[in-house]
Coordinates of C-alpha atoms in Angstrom, one line a residue:
M1 CA 0.3 0.3 -0.5
L2 CA 1.3 3.0 -0.2
L3 CA 1.7 5.9 2.2
P4 CA 2.1 9.1 2.7
T5 CA 5.1 10.9 3.4
S6 CA 4.0 11.3 7.6
A7 CA 2.3 7.4 7.8
M8 CA 6.2 7.4 6.5
G9 CA 7.7 8.9 8.6
L10 CA 5.8 7.4 12.2
L11 CA 6.2 4.0 9.6
L12 CA 10.4 4.3 9.6
A13 CA 10.9 6.1 13.6
A14 CA 9.3 3.1 14.6
L15 CA 12.7 0.8 13.6
P16 CA 15.7 0.3 15.2
L17 CA 18.5 1.1 13.5
L18 CA 20.4 -1.1 12.1
A19 CA 24.2 -1.8 10.2
P20 CA 25.0 -1.6 7.1
A21 CA 24.0 -4.8 5.2
A22 CA 28.0 -5.4 3.0
A23 CA 27.5 -3.6 -0.5
A24 CA 26.0 -5.4 -2.8
A25 CA 28.1 -6.5 -6.1
G26 CA 27.9 -6.1 -9.5
P27 CA 25.9 -3.2 -11.1
P28 CA 22.9 -1.1 -9.7
T29 CA 20.4 -3.5 -10.7
C30 CA 18.9 -3.9 -7.6
Q31 CA 15.6 -4.6 -7.2
P32 CA 12.9 -4.7 -4.5
G33 CA 11.8 -8.3 -3.2
Q34 CA 15.8 -9.3 -3.9
D35 CA 18.0 -9.8 -1.6
C36 CA 20.2 -7.6 -2.0
W37 CA 17.0 -5.0 -1.2
P38 CA 17.3 -2.1 1.6
T39 CA 15.5 -4.2 4.9
L40 CA 12.8 -1.3 6.1
D41 CA 15.2 -0.4 9.5
Q42 CA 18.0 0.0 6.4
W43 CA 16.3 1.9 5.0
Q44 CA 15.7 3.8 8.7
A45 CA 18.9 3.8 9.3
F46 CA 20.3 5.9 6.4
N47 CA 16.8 8.2 6.6
K48 CA 18.5 9.3 9.4
T49 CA 22.0 10.3 7.7
V50 CA 19.8 12.7 5.9
S51 CA 17.8 14.2 8.7
G52 CA 15.1 12.3 8.6
R53 CA 14.6 14.1 3.8
L54 CA 13.5 10.2 2.8
R55 CA 10.1 10.8 1.9
V56 CA 7.3 8.8 0.0
S57 CA 5.8 9.1 -3.5
Q58 CA 2.2 10.0 -3.6
P59 CA 1.3 10.3 -7.0
M60 CA -0.4 13.8 -7.6
G61 CA -3.2 11.7 -8.5
S62 CA -3.8 10.0 -6.0
A63 CA -6.5 11.1 -4.3
C64 CA -9.0 10.5 -7.2
F65 CA -8.9 7.4 -6.3
P66 CA -11.0 5.5 -3.6
S67 CA -8.9 3.0 -2.6
S68 CA -5.9 5.5 -2.2
P69 CA -5.3 6.5 1.8
N70 CA -5.1 9.7 0.8
Y71 CA -8.6 9.8 -1.7
D72 CA -10.2 12.7 -1.5
P73 CA -13.4 14.0 -4.1
A74 CA -13.2 17.1 -3.0
A75 CA -9.0 17.5 -3.8
C76 CA -9.3 15.1 -6.7
D77 CA -11.7 18.2 -8.0
T78 CA -9.5 21.1 -8.2
I79 CA -6.2 19.2 -9.3
R80 CA -8.9 17.5 -12.6
A81 CA -9.6 21.4 -12.7
K82 CA -6.3 22.7 -13.0
F83 CA -3.8 19.3 -13.9
G84 CA -3.1 21.7 -17.0
D85 CA -1.5 24.2 -14.8
S86 CA 2.2 24.1 -14.8
D87 CA 2.4 26.3 -11.4
F88 CA -0.5 24.0 -9.4
R89 CA 1.4 20.8 -11.0
M90 CA 5.0 22.1 -9.0
S91 CA 2.9 22.3 -5.7
F92 CA 3.7 18.4 -5.4
D93 CA 7.2 16.5 -5.4
T94 CA 5.6 13.3 -7.6
T95 CA 4.4 14.7 -10.4
L96 CA 5.9 15.7 -14.3
Q97 CA 5.5 18.4 -16.4
T98 CA 5.7 15.5 -19.5
I99 CA 3.1 13.4 -18.6
Q100 CA 3.9 9.7 -20.4
Y101 CA 6.8 9.8 -18.1
E102 CA 4.9 9.0 -15.5
A103 CA 3.7 5.3 -16.8
C104 CA 5.3 3.1 -17.4
G105 CA 2.6 0.4 -19.7
T106 CA -0.6 0.4 -18.6
Q107 CA 0.1 1.4 -15.0
N108 CA -0.1 5.0 -14.4
C109 CA -2.1 7.5 -11.5
Y110 CA -4.3 10.0 -14.4
P111 CA -7.2 11.2 -12.7
G112 CA -9.3 11.2 -16.1
T113 CA -9.1 14.1 -17.9
A114 CA -9.0 13.1 -21.1
F115 CA -9.5 9.2 -20.2
P116 CA -10.8 6.7 -17.9
Q117 CA -9.4 6.4 -15.1
G118 CA -7.8 2.7 -13.6
E119 CA -9.0 0.8 -11.0
T120 CA -6.4 1.5 -8.6
C121 CA -3.4 4.7 -8.9
S122 CA -0.3 3.1 -9.8
L123 CA 3.7 4.7 -8.8
G124 CA 3.9 3.8 -13.1
R125 CA 8.4 4.7 -13.3
F126 CA 8.5 7.3 -10.5
S127 CA 10.6 6.1 -7.6
P128 CA 8.4 4.4 -4.4
L129 CA 11.0 6.8 -2.0
Y130 CA 13.0 10.0 -3.1
V131 CA 15.5 11.8 -0.1
E132 CA 14.5 15.6 -0.5
V133 CA 17.7 17.2 -0.4
E134 CA 19.4 20.4 0.8
S135 CA 22.8 20.0 0.3
A136 CA 25.2 18.6 -1.2
E137 CA 25.7 16.6 1.8
D138 CA 22.4 14.9 1.1
V139 CA 23.0 13.7 -2.5
S140 CA 26.4 12.2 -1.0
K141 CA 25.3 10.8 1.6
T142 CA 22.3 9.5 -1.3
L143 CA 24.7 8.7 -3.8
L144 CA 26.8 6.4 -1.6
F145 CA 23.8 4.9 0.6
S146 CA 22.4 3.4 -3.3
Q147 CA 25.3 2.5 -4.6
Q148 CA 26.5 0.8 -0.9
Y149 CA 22.6 -1.7 -1.4
G150 CA 23.0 -1.5 -5.7
I151 CA 19.9 1.0 -6.3
R152 CA 19.5 2.8 -9.6
N153 CA 19.7 6.7 -8.5
V154 CA 17.4 9.9 -10.3
I155 CA 17.2 13.0 -10.3
Y156 CA 14.4 15.9 -10.8
N157 CA 13.5 19.1 -10.1
S158 CA 10.7 20.3 -12.3
G159 CA 9.5 17.8 -14.4
H160 CA 10.9 18.7 -18.0
D161 CA 11.6 16.3 -19.8
Y162 CA 10.6 14.8 -23.6
L163 CA 13.4 12.5 -22.8
G164 CA 12.6 10.2 -19.7
R165 CA 15.4 10.7 -17.4
N166 CA 13.8 12.6 -14.3
S167 CA 12.0 9.4 -14.1
A168 CA 12.7 5.8 -13.8
P169 CA 10.2 3.1 -11.7
N170 CA 12.5 1.4 -8.3
T171 CA 14.9 3.4 -8.9
L172 CA 15.9 6.8 -5.6
A173 CA 14.7 9.8 -6.6
I174 CA 17.3 12.3 -5.9
F175 CA 15.6 15.7 -5.0
T176 CA 16.4 18.8 -5.9
R177 CA 13.2 20.6 -5.8
R178 CA 15.0 22.3 -2.2
L179 CA 18.2 23.8 -3.5
K180 CA 16.8 28.1 -3.5
N181 CA 20.1 29.0 -2.8
M182 CA 20.7 32.6 -4.1
S183 CA 23.0 35.8 -4.8
F184 CA 24.7 38.1 -6.0
D185 CA 28.1 39.1 -5.8
A186 CA 29.5 42.1 -8.2
S187 CA 32.7 40.7 -7.9
F188 CA 33.3 37.8 -7.5
T189 CA 36.9 35.2 -7.3
P190 CA 36.7 31.5 -8.9
T191 CA 37.2 28.7 -6.9
N192 CA 41.4 28.2 -6.6
C193 CA 41.4 29.9 -10.2
P194 CA 44.3 32.7 -10.1
A195 CA 44.3 32.1 -14.9
A196 CA 39.8 33.3 -14.3
G197 CA 40.9 36.8 -12.3
T198 CA 38.5 38.7 -10.8
L199 CA 34.9 38.6 -12.4
E200 CA 31.5 41.4 -12.7
N201 CA 28.7 40.4 -12.5
V202 CA 28.3 37.4 -11.1
G203 CA 25.1 34.7 -9.6
T204 CA 24.8 32.2 -8.1
I205 CA 21.1 30.3 -7.9
G206 CA 20.6 26.5 -6.3
A207 CA 19.4 23.7 -8.6
G208 CA 16.2 23.8 -7.9
V209 CA 15.7 27.6 -8.9
N210 CA 13.4 28.1 -11.5
A211 CA 13.1 31.2 -13.9
E212 CA 9.8 32.5 -12.1
D213 CA 12.3 32.4 -8.7
V214 CA 15.4 33.8 -10.7
V215 CA 14.2 37.0 -12.6
P216 CA 13.0 38.9 -9.5
F217 CA 15.7 37.9 -8.0
F218 CA 18.7 39.4 -10.4
V219 CA 16.4 42.2 -11.0
Q220 CA 16.0 43.7 -7.4
H221 CA 20.8 44.2 -8.0
G222 CA 19.7 45.1 -12.2
M223 CA 20.4 42.8 -13.3
M224 CA 19.3 40.0 -15.9
I225 CA 20.0 36.7 -16.0
N226 CA 19.6 33.7 -19.9
T227 CA 16.6 31.8 -18.7
G228 CA 13.8 30.2 -21.0
A229 CA 10.8 31.3 -21.9
C230 CA 8.7 28.7 -19.2
S231 CA 8.6 30.4 -15.8
T232 CA 8.9 26.9 -14.4
V233 CA 11.5 25.0 -15.8
G234 CA 14.1 24.2 -13.7
I235 CA 16.9 26.6 -15.3
A236 CA 20.4 25.0 -13.1
G237 CA 19.5 22.0 -13.7
G238 CA 18.8 19.9 -17.3
Y239 CA 18.2 22.9 -18.7
S240 CA 21.5 23.8 -18.2
M241 CA 23.5 21.7 -18.7
G242 CA 22.2 20.5 -22.0
G243 CA 22.9 24.8 -23.3
G244 CA 20.5 26.6 -22.5
H245 CA 18.7 28.6 -24.5
G246 CA 15.9 31.6 -24.5
P247 CA 15.4 35.4 -25.6
L248 CA 18.5 36.7 -24.4
T249 CA 20.6 33.4 -26.5
P250 CA 20.9 36.0 -29.3
K251 CA 22.7 38.3 -27.4
F252 CA 24.7 37.6 -24.3
G253 CA 24.9 33.2 -26.4
M254 CA 24.0 30.3 -24.0
F255 CA 23.4 29.4 -20.2
V256 CA 26.5 27.6 -20.5
D257 CA 28.0 30.0 -21.9
Q258 CA 27.8 32.2 -18.9
A259 CA 29.4 29.4 -16.8
V260 CA 31.8 30.3 -14.3
E261 CA 31.8 27.6 -11.5
M262 CA 29.6 24.1 -10.2
D263 CA 28.9 22.7 -6.7
V264 CA 28.9 19.0 -8.0
V265 CA 28.3 15.5 -6.5
T266 CA 30.4 13.3 -8.1
A267 CA 29.2 9.8 -8.3
D268 CA 31.8 8.5 -5.8
G269 CA 30.0 10.7 -2.9
Q270 CA 32.6 13.7 -3.8
I271 CA 32.1 17.4 -2.8
R272 CA 33.9 19.2 -5.5
T273 CA 34.4 23.2 -6.3
I274 CA 34.0 22.6 -10.7
N275 CA 35.9 25.9 -12.9
E276 CA 38.6 25.8 -16.0
C277 CA 41.2 25.4 -13.5
N278 CA 39.8 22.5 -11.1
D279 CA 37.6 19.4 -12.7
P280 CA 38.8 21.4 -16.2
D281 CA 36.9 18.6 -18.4
L282 CA 34.5 17.9 -15.5
F283 CA 33.3 21.5 -15.7
W284 CA 34.1 21.3 -20.2
A285 CA 31.3 18.7 -19.6
M286 CA 28.6 19.9 -17.7
R287 CA 28.9 22.7 -20.0
G288 CA 26.3 21.2 -22.1
G289 CA 27.0 17.7 -22.2
G290 CA 24.0 16.4 -20.3
G291 CA 22.2 17.2 -16.7
S292 CA 22.3 13.2 -15.1
T293 CA 25.0 12.2 -16.5
F294 CA 28.3 13.8 -14.7
A295 CA 27.5 14.8 -11.7
V296 CA 24.6 15.7 -9.2
L297 CA 24.5 20.1 -9.4
V298 CA 24.3 22.0 -6.2
N299 CA 25.4 25.4 -6.6
Y300 CA 25.5 27.2 -10.4
K301 CA 28.1 30.5 -10.6
L302 CA 26.7 32.2 -13.8
R303 CA 27.8 35.8 -15.3
V304 CA 24.6 38.5 -15.8
H305 CA 24.5 41.0 -17.5
P306 CA 22.7 44.4 -16.2
S307 CA 19.3 45.2 -16.6
N308 CA 18.1 46.4 -19.8
K309 CA 14.3 47.9 -21.2
F310 CA 12.2 45.0 -23.1
A311 CA 10.5 45.7 -26.3
T312 CA 7.9 42.4 -27.8
W313 CA 5.9 41.7 -31.3
L314 CA 3.8 39.9 -30.9
F315 CA 1.8 39.1 -34.1
E316 CA -1.1 36.2 -34.3
A317 CA -4.1 34.8 -37.2
V318 CA -6.0 32.3 -38.3
V319 CA -4.3 31.5 -41.2
S320 CA -7.3 30.4 -44.7
E321 CA -7.7 26.4 -45.3
D322 CA -9.3 25.7 -48.8
P323 CA -11.4 23.3 -47.8
N324 CA -10.8 21.6 -51.9
E325 CA -7.6 21.9 -51.8
P326 CA -6.0 20.6 -48.1
D327 CA -2.5 20.2 -48.9
L328 CA -0.3 22.6 -46.6
T329 CA 2.8 22.5 -49.4
K330 CA 0.1 24.2 -51.6
N331 CA -0.9 26.4 -48.7
D332 CA -0.3 30.7 -50.1
A333 CA -1.0 31.9 -46.8
L334 CA 1.2 29.2 -44.5
R335 CA 3.9 29.0 -47.9
G336 CA 3.7 33.3 -47.8
A337 CA 4.4 33.5 -43.2
L338 CA 6.8 31.0 -42.7
T339 CA 9.0 32.3 -46.2
T340 CA 8.6 36.3 -44.5
M341 CA 10.0 34.4 -41.6
A342 CA 12.8 32.9 -42.6
Q343 CA 14.0 35.7 -45.0
N344 CA 13.9 38.2 -41.7
S345 CA 15.1 35.8 -38.7
P346 CA 18.9 35.9 -39.9
N347 CA 18.6 39.6 -39.7
W348 CA 16.9 39.8 -36.3
V349 CA 19.0 36.9 -34.9
R350 CA 21.9 39.8 -36.3
N351 CA 20.4 42.6 -34.1
F352 CA 19.7 40.7 -30.8
M353 CA 16.3 40.1 -31.4
S354 CA 14.6 36.2 -30.5
G355 CA 11.4 35.0 -31.8
Y356 CA 9.1 32.0 -31.1
I357 CA 7.1 31.0 -34.3
I358 CA 4.4 28.6 -33.7
Y359 CA 1.8 27.4 -37.1
A360 CA -1.1 25.5 -34.1
N361 CA -3.5 24.5 -36.9
P362 CA -4.8 27.2 -38.1
L363 CA -3.3 29.8 -35.8
F364 CA 0.3 31.5 -36.7
V365 CA 2.0 32.6 -33.5
L366 CA 4.8 34.9 -33.9
M367 CA 6.4 36.2 -30.8
Q368 CA 9.9 38.7 -31.3
I369 CA 11.8 39.4 -28.3
L370 CA 14.6 42.8 -28.1
P371 CA 17.0 43.6 -25.0
D372 CA 19.0 45.9 -26.2
G373 CA 19.5 49.1 -26.8
E374 CA 17.6 52.3 -25.4
D375 CA 14.6 52.6 -26.7
P376 CA 14.0 48.9 -27.8
L377 CA 10.6 49.3 -28.4
A378 CA 11.2 52.5 -31.7
A379 CA 14.3 50.1 -32.7
I380 CA 12.0 46.4 -32.9
E381 CA 9.1 48.9 -34.3
Q382 CA 11.9 49.8 -37.3
I383 CA 13.5 46.9 -37.5
T384 CA 10.4 44.6 -38.3
A385 CA 8.2 47.8 -40.2
S386 CA 8.3 45.3 -43.1
A387 CA 8.0 41.5 -41.7
N388 CA 5.1 43.3 -40.4
A389 CA 3.8 44.9 -43.7
S390 CA 4.1 41.7 -45.9
L391 CA 2.5 39.8 -42.5
S392 CA 0.1 42.4 -42.7
S393 CA -0.9 42.2 -46.1
N394 CA -1.3 38.1 -47.0
P395 CA -4.5 37.5 -47.8
G396 CA -4.9 34.2 -46.2
L397 CA -3.8 35.7 -43.3
S398 CA -7.2 36.2 -40.3
I399 CA -5.4 38.6 -37.7
V400 CA -6.1 38.4 -34.5
T401 CA -3.6 40.6 -33.3
N402 CA -0.4 42.6 -34.0
E403 CA 1.3 44.8 -31.2
Y404 CA 4.1 45.9 -30.3
T405 CA 5.0 45.9 -26.0
E406 CA 7.3 47.3 -24.0
Y407 CA 9.0 46.9 -20.9
P408 CA 10.6 48.1 -17.5
S409 CA 12.4 45.1 -16.8
Q410 CA 12.8 41.0 -17.6
A411 CA 10.8 40.4 -15.0
E412 CA 7.6 42.4 -16.4
F413 CA 8.0 40.4 -20.1
L414 CA 9.2 36.8 -18.1
F415 CA 5.3 36.9 -15.7
D416 CA 2.4 40.3 -18.4
T417 CA 4.2 37.3 -21.7
K418 CA 3.9 33.9 -20.0
P419 CA 0.0 33.6 -20.7
I420 CA 1.2 33.1 -24.7
F421 CA 3.8 30.9 -23.2
D422 CA 2.4 28.5 -21.8
Q423 CA -0.4 28.4 -24.2
F424 CA 1.8 26.8 -26.2
S425 CA 4.3 24.8 -23.8
P426 CA 3.3 21.2 -23.2
V427 CA 2.0 20.7 -20.1
A428 CA 0.3 17.3 -18.5
I429 CA 0.1 15.6 -21.9
G430 CA 2.5 13.5 -23.7
V431 CA 4.9 15.3 -25.9
S432 CA 7.3 14.5 -28.7
N433 CA 9.7 16.4 -30.3
P434 CA 11.4 15.6 -33.6
S435 CA 13.8 18.3 -33.6
R436 CA 16.3 19.9 -36.2
L437 CA 18.6 22.8 -35.7
V438 CA 18.4 25.2 -38.8
T439 CA 21.8 26.8 -39.7
D440 CA 22.6 30.3 -41.5
D441 CA 23.3 28.8 -44.6
M442 CA 19.9 27.9 -45.0
F443 CA 19.0 31.2 -45.2
Q444 CA 21.4 32.9 -47.6
S445 CA 20.0 32.6 -50.8
A446 CA 16.9 32.3 -52.3
D447 CA 17.0 28.7 -53.2
K448 CA 18.5 27.6 -49.9
L449 CA 15.8 29.6 -48.0
N450 CA 12.9 27.9 -50.4
E451 CA 14.0 25.1 -49.7
T452 CA 13.9 24.9 -46.2
V453 CA 10.7 27.0 -45.7
S454 CA 8.6 23.6 -48.5
A455 CA 11.1 21.8 -46.2
I456 CA 8.5 22.4 -43.3
L457 CA 6.3 23.0 -44.6
G458 CA 6.5 19.1 -46.5
G459 CA 7.4 18.4 -42.7
L460 CA 3.0 19.4 -42.2
E461 CA 2.0 17.8 -45.1
Q462 CA 3.7 14.3 -44.1
S463 CA 2.3 14.7 -40.6
R464 CA -0.8 15.5 -41.9
L465 CA -1.4 12.6 -44.3
A466 CA -0.3 10.2 -40.8
L467 CA -3.0 11.7 -39.1
G468 CA -5.6 10.5 -41.8
G469 CA -5.5 13.6 -43.4
D470 CA -6.5 16.5 -40.4
L471 CA -3.5 17.9 -38.1
G472 CA -5.6 19.1 -35.4
E473 CA -4.4 19.9 -32.6
S474 CA -1.8 16.5 -32.9
V475 CA 1.5 18.0 -34.9
V476 CA 2.5 21.7 -34.2
F477 CA 5.6 23.7 -35.7
G478 CA 7.6 25.8 -34.3
A479 CA 10.4 28.2 -35.5
L480 CA 12.6 29.2 -32.0
Q481 CA 14.8 32.0 -33.0
T482 CA 17.0 31.4 -30.3
G483 CA 20.3 30.5 -31.9
A484 CA 23.5 31.3 -30.2
L485 CA 25.5 32.8 -33.3
N486 CA 26.8 35.6 -31.9
T487 CA 28.2 34.3 -29.7
A488 CA 31.4 32.1 -30.6
D489 CA 33.3 29.5 -28.5
D490 CA 36.7 29.8 -30.2
K491 CA 38.8 27.9 -27.6
G492 CA 35.5 25.1 -26.8
A493 CA 34.9 26.2 -23.6
T494 CA 31.7 24.6 -24.0
S495 CA 30.5 20.8 -25.3
I496 CA 26.9 22.0 -26.9
N497 CA 26.7 20.3 -30.1
P498 CA 28.9 23.2 -32.2
A499 CA 26.2 23.4 -34.8
W500 CA 25.1 25.9 -32.1
R501 CA 27.1 28.5 -32.8
E502 CA 25.6 28.7 -36.5
T503 CA 21.7 28.3 -35.9
I504 CA 19.3 30.7 -37.0
W505 CA 16.1 28.7 -36.3
H506 CA 15.6 25.4 -32.9
A507 CA 12.7 23.6 -35.7
L508 CA 10.1 21.6 -34.6
M509 CA 7.4 19.6 -34.6
I510 CA 5.8 19.1 -31.6
S511 CA 4.0 15.5 -31.2
V512 CA 1.3 16.0 -28.5
W513 CA -1.3 13.4 -27.4
P514 CA -3.8 13.4 -24.2
P515 CA -3.0 11.3 -20.5
G516 CA -4.4 8.2 -21.2
A517 CA -3.7 8.5 -24.3
P518 CA -4.7 4.1 -25.9
A519 CA -1.0 2.8 -26.8
D520 CA -2.1 2.9 -30.7
V521 CA -3.5 7.0 -30.9
V522 CA 0.2 7.9 -29.7
D523 CA 1.6 5.1 -32.0
K524 CA 0.1 6.5 -34.3
V525 CA 0.6 10.8 -32.4
T526 CA 4.2 10.1 -32.5
K527 CA 4.4 8.1 -35.9
A528 CA 3.7 11.5 -37.9
G529 CA 5.8 13.8 -36.2
A530 CA 8.9 11.4 -37.7
A531 CA 7.4 11.5 -40.8
G532 CA 7.4 15.3 -40.8
L533 CA 10.7 15.6 -39.4
A534 CA 12.3 12.9 -41.4
E535 CA 10.8 15.4 -44.6
M536 CA 11.9 18.7 -43.0
K537 CA 15.8 17.7 -42.4
K538 CA 16.0 17.0 -45.5
P539 CA 17.9 19.8 -47.5
L540 CA 19.2 20.7 -44.3
S541 CA 23.3 20.6 -44.3
V542 CA 23.7 20.5 -40.6
Q543 CA 22.0 17.6 -38.4
A544 CA 21.8 18.6 -35.8
A545 CA 19.2 19.0 -32.4
Y546 CA 19.0 20.5 -29.7
F547 CA 19.4 17.8 -26.3
N548 CA 16.8 18.6 -24.2
E549 CA 14.2 19.1 -26.6
A550 CA 14.6 16.7 -28.7
D551 CA 13.2 13.3 -29.7
A552 CA 13.1 10.3 -27.8
A553 CA 13.3 8.1 -30.6
E554 CA 16.5 10.4 -32.4
Q555 CA 18.0 7.3 -33.7
D556 CA 21.7 8.9 -34.8
W557 CA 22.2 10.4 -31.2
Q558 CA 24.6 10.9 -30.3
D559 CA 25.9 12.8 -33.4
V560 CA 23.1 14.8 -33.5
F561 CA 23.0 15.1 -30.1
W562 CA 27.2 16.3 -29.5
G563 CA 28.2 16.8 -33.0
G564 CA 32.8 15.7 -32.2
N565 CA 31.5 16.4 -29.0
Y566 CA 30.7 12.8 -28.1
D567 CA 33.9 10.9 -27.2
R568 CA 35.3 13.8 -25.7
L569 CA 32.2 13.5 -23.5
L570 CA 32.2 10.1 -22.9
A571 CA 35.7 9.8 -21.5
I572 CA 35.2 12.0 -19.7
K573 CA 32.1 10.0 -18.8
N574 CA 33.8 7.5 -18.2
Q575 CA 37.3 9.0 -15.6
Y576 CA 34.2 10.5 -13.7
D577 CA 31.9 8.0 -13.6
P578 CA 33.4 4.3 -14.4
D579 CA 30.3 2.4 -13.2
H580 CA 27.6 4.8 -14.6
I581 CA 25.7 4.9 -11.7
F582 CA 24.7 8.2 -13.5
K583 CA 22.6 6.6 -15.9
C584 CA 19.7 7.5 -18.6
R585 CA 18.7 7.4 -22.0
K586 CA 19.7 8.9 -25.1
C587 CA 22.8 10.1 -22.2
V588 CA 25.8 10.3 -22.7
G589 CA 27.1 6.6 -22.0
W590 CA 23.6 5.0 -23.0
E591 CA 24.1 2.3 -24.6
S592 CA 19.8 -0.2 -24.8
D593 CA 16.9 0.2 -22.5
E594 CA 17.5 -4.4 -22.3
E595 CA 20.4 -4.3 -20.3
D596 CA 19.2 -2.1 -16.8
P597 CA 15.7 -2.7 -15.1
M598 CA 15.7 1.3 -14.4
F599 CA 14.4 0.9 -18.7
S600 CA 11.9 -1.3 -18.6
C601 CA 9.5 1.0 -18.9
F602 CA 10.1 1.8 -22.6
T603 CA 10.8 -1.4 -23.8
D604 CA 7.8 -4.9 -24.1
K605 CA 8.2 -5.7 -20.5
P606 CA 7.6 -3.1 -18.9
V607 CA 7.8 -3.4 -14.6
A608 CA 6.7 -0.2 -12.5
S609 CA 7.4 0.6 -9.1
V610 CA 6.6 -2.3 -6.4
S611 CA 4.9 0.9 -3.9
F612 CA 6.4 1.1 -0.3
P613 CA 7.0 -0.6 1.4
F614 CA 7.5 -3.2 -0.3
A615 CA 5.6 -5.8 1.0

């Protein structure tokens, strides 16, 4: 039976403190019911070492199940009403934003928002127990305990993960959301690193900090910080270690370009402060090599930048469709809108403008953002004037919104635009992200530009056909104009795919489906997105994708995610984590789903988590 957190505390407190068992032999693949699995007494012993921070996982939807010990119809009504609210979901520890990774096969705890709920609430692939870490010491003790008994760990924070790295059945989770440290130093000297000198304007943020926390904090200090567009993403966790792009990327580069120093815990339990002088290889690897792979991040120290006003251009329109000609490659209105964007995006990026371009049938949405200059509003109006005129005169677009806005700081921008970005940020649904980075050369001639636009339209058409002739709400195209074109990395200081330095668009064929959808529906939708990518990527000169927002089914993932950096990343992985204690799917060092029970939910023989107390 799944017990609430308070019940676990009472149960564990009643158990005697016993000496730990001998260290488990072999790889960390121990499962409940095996002799290697800790007894309740041994869990209690561990709980005392982490100051009672061991918790029982209690899925968000459990209040909706009569068989659950915390069944509460009133609470269930609230959960169902707010199921798709990212902030509300963040108020629960045991929940993810990308919901397919809560389930293991047909086992889940979905509260029946789209399809009838099951008879019982299952943990699915949630860890039965997690440690609510509040310090590097908590992390170290958790890692050492797990290795002693051969238990796998997962690391999770805000629940945003499109590849399923933050959940795996019958593991012990390291929950970092309580690591909320934030500080600002006008003058900062990296630890034991004379070569770095003294740096100006350095912020320190804990692994549990998200954009909603950190942006107002630094604005109070007259600063702004690289974040993504989604306000609930934990920016010092997987976001940062995968690269981190957002509205400030054309101006300052990727999040990893700002890195100065990190406090981490490696697989051996050692607490380290890493920078360009101390463990420089590990520092390099964690600047783009991906989260949940090399070490557990505790604090991230990075450059922040003097505040500036933000200006935006928001354009929304309904794209007309000819019922007698549904072929999207022949939709002149959509082709014209995408062509206008492609013609202008390279110049906009070079003028430090970021942008988000969305086609969600039949809606075309454009948000351009300029966080630069003394009068960004006047500048963005001037820079986008010809594009605005082109879109406004497109006869196939029925304009809904066409407005320019100025914000006094990054904080006002973040919170005022939140409803717009939330509308197109997949939350509480299944998501697949087939994607590619589209480099500058694909925009530099009329022929290349036409190839790029035609490939996108062809991809959308292939998705439409795969769905039976109607895109509906199942496949959405997004072009995120957040490349690091203006920030060179001549010294190779970061480990992101080098293609980012030439990128104009991060283009996605986003496939979505409701929680609890039958397997055949999920299969159809994901194949539709994959068909779209297959067509969209054909003319591209570089085959590269952003690790954090990519297709979980990507085949050539080592090269597509990291380019020529993969071999060095793997060598560093083997140096600092020779037993591959940190392991996640299609992360550096991963090989297959079949070799480890933590990946069983990706196979045709899924084994869901066993609820505490494992009886």
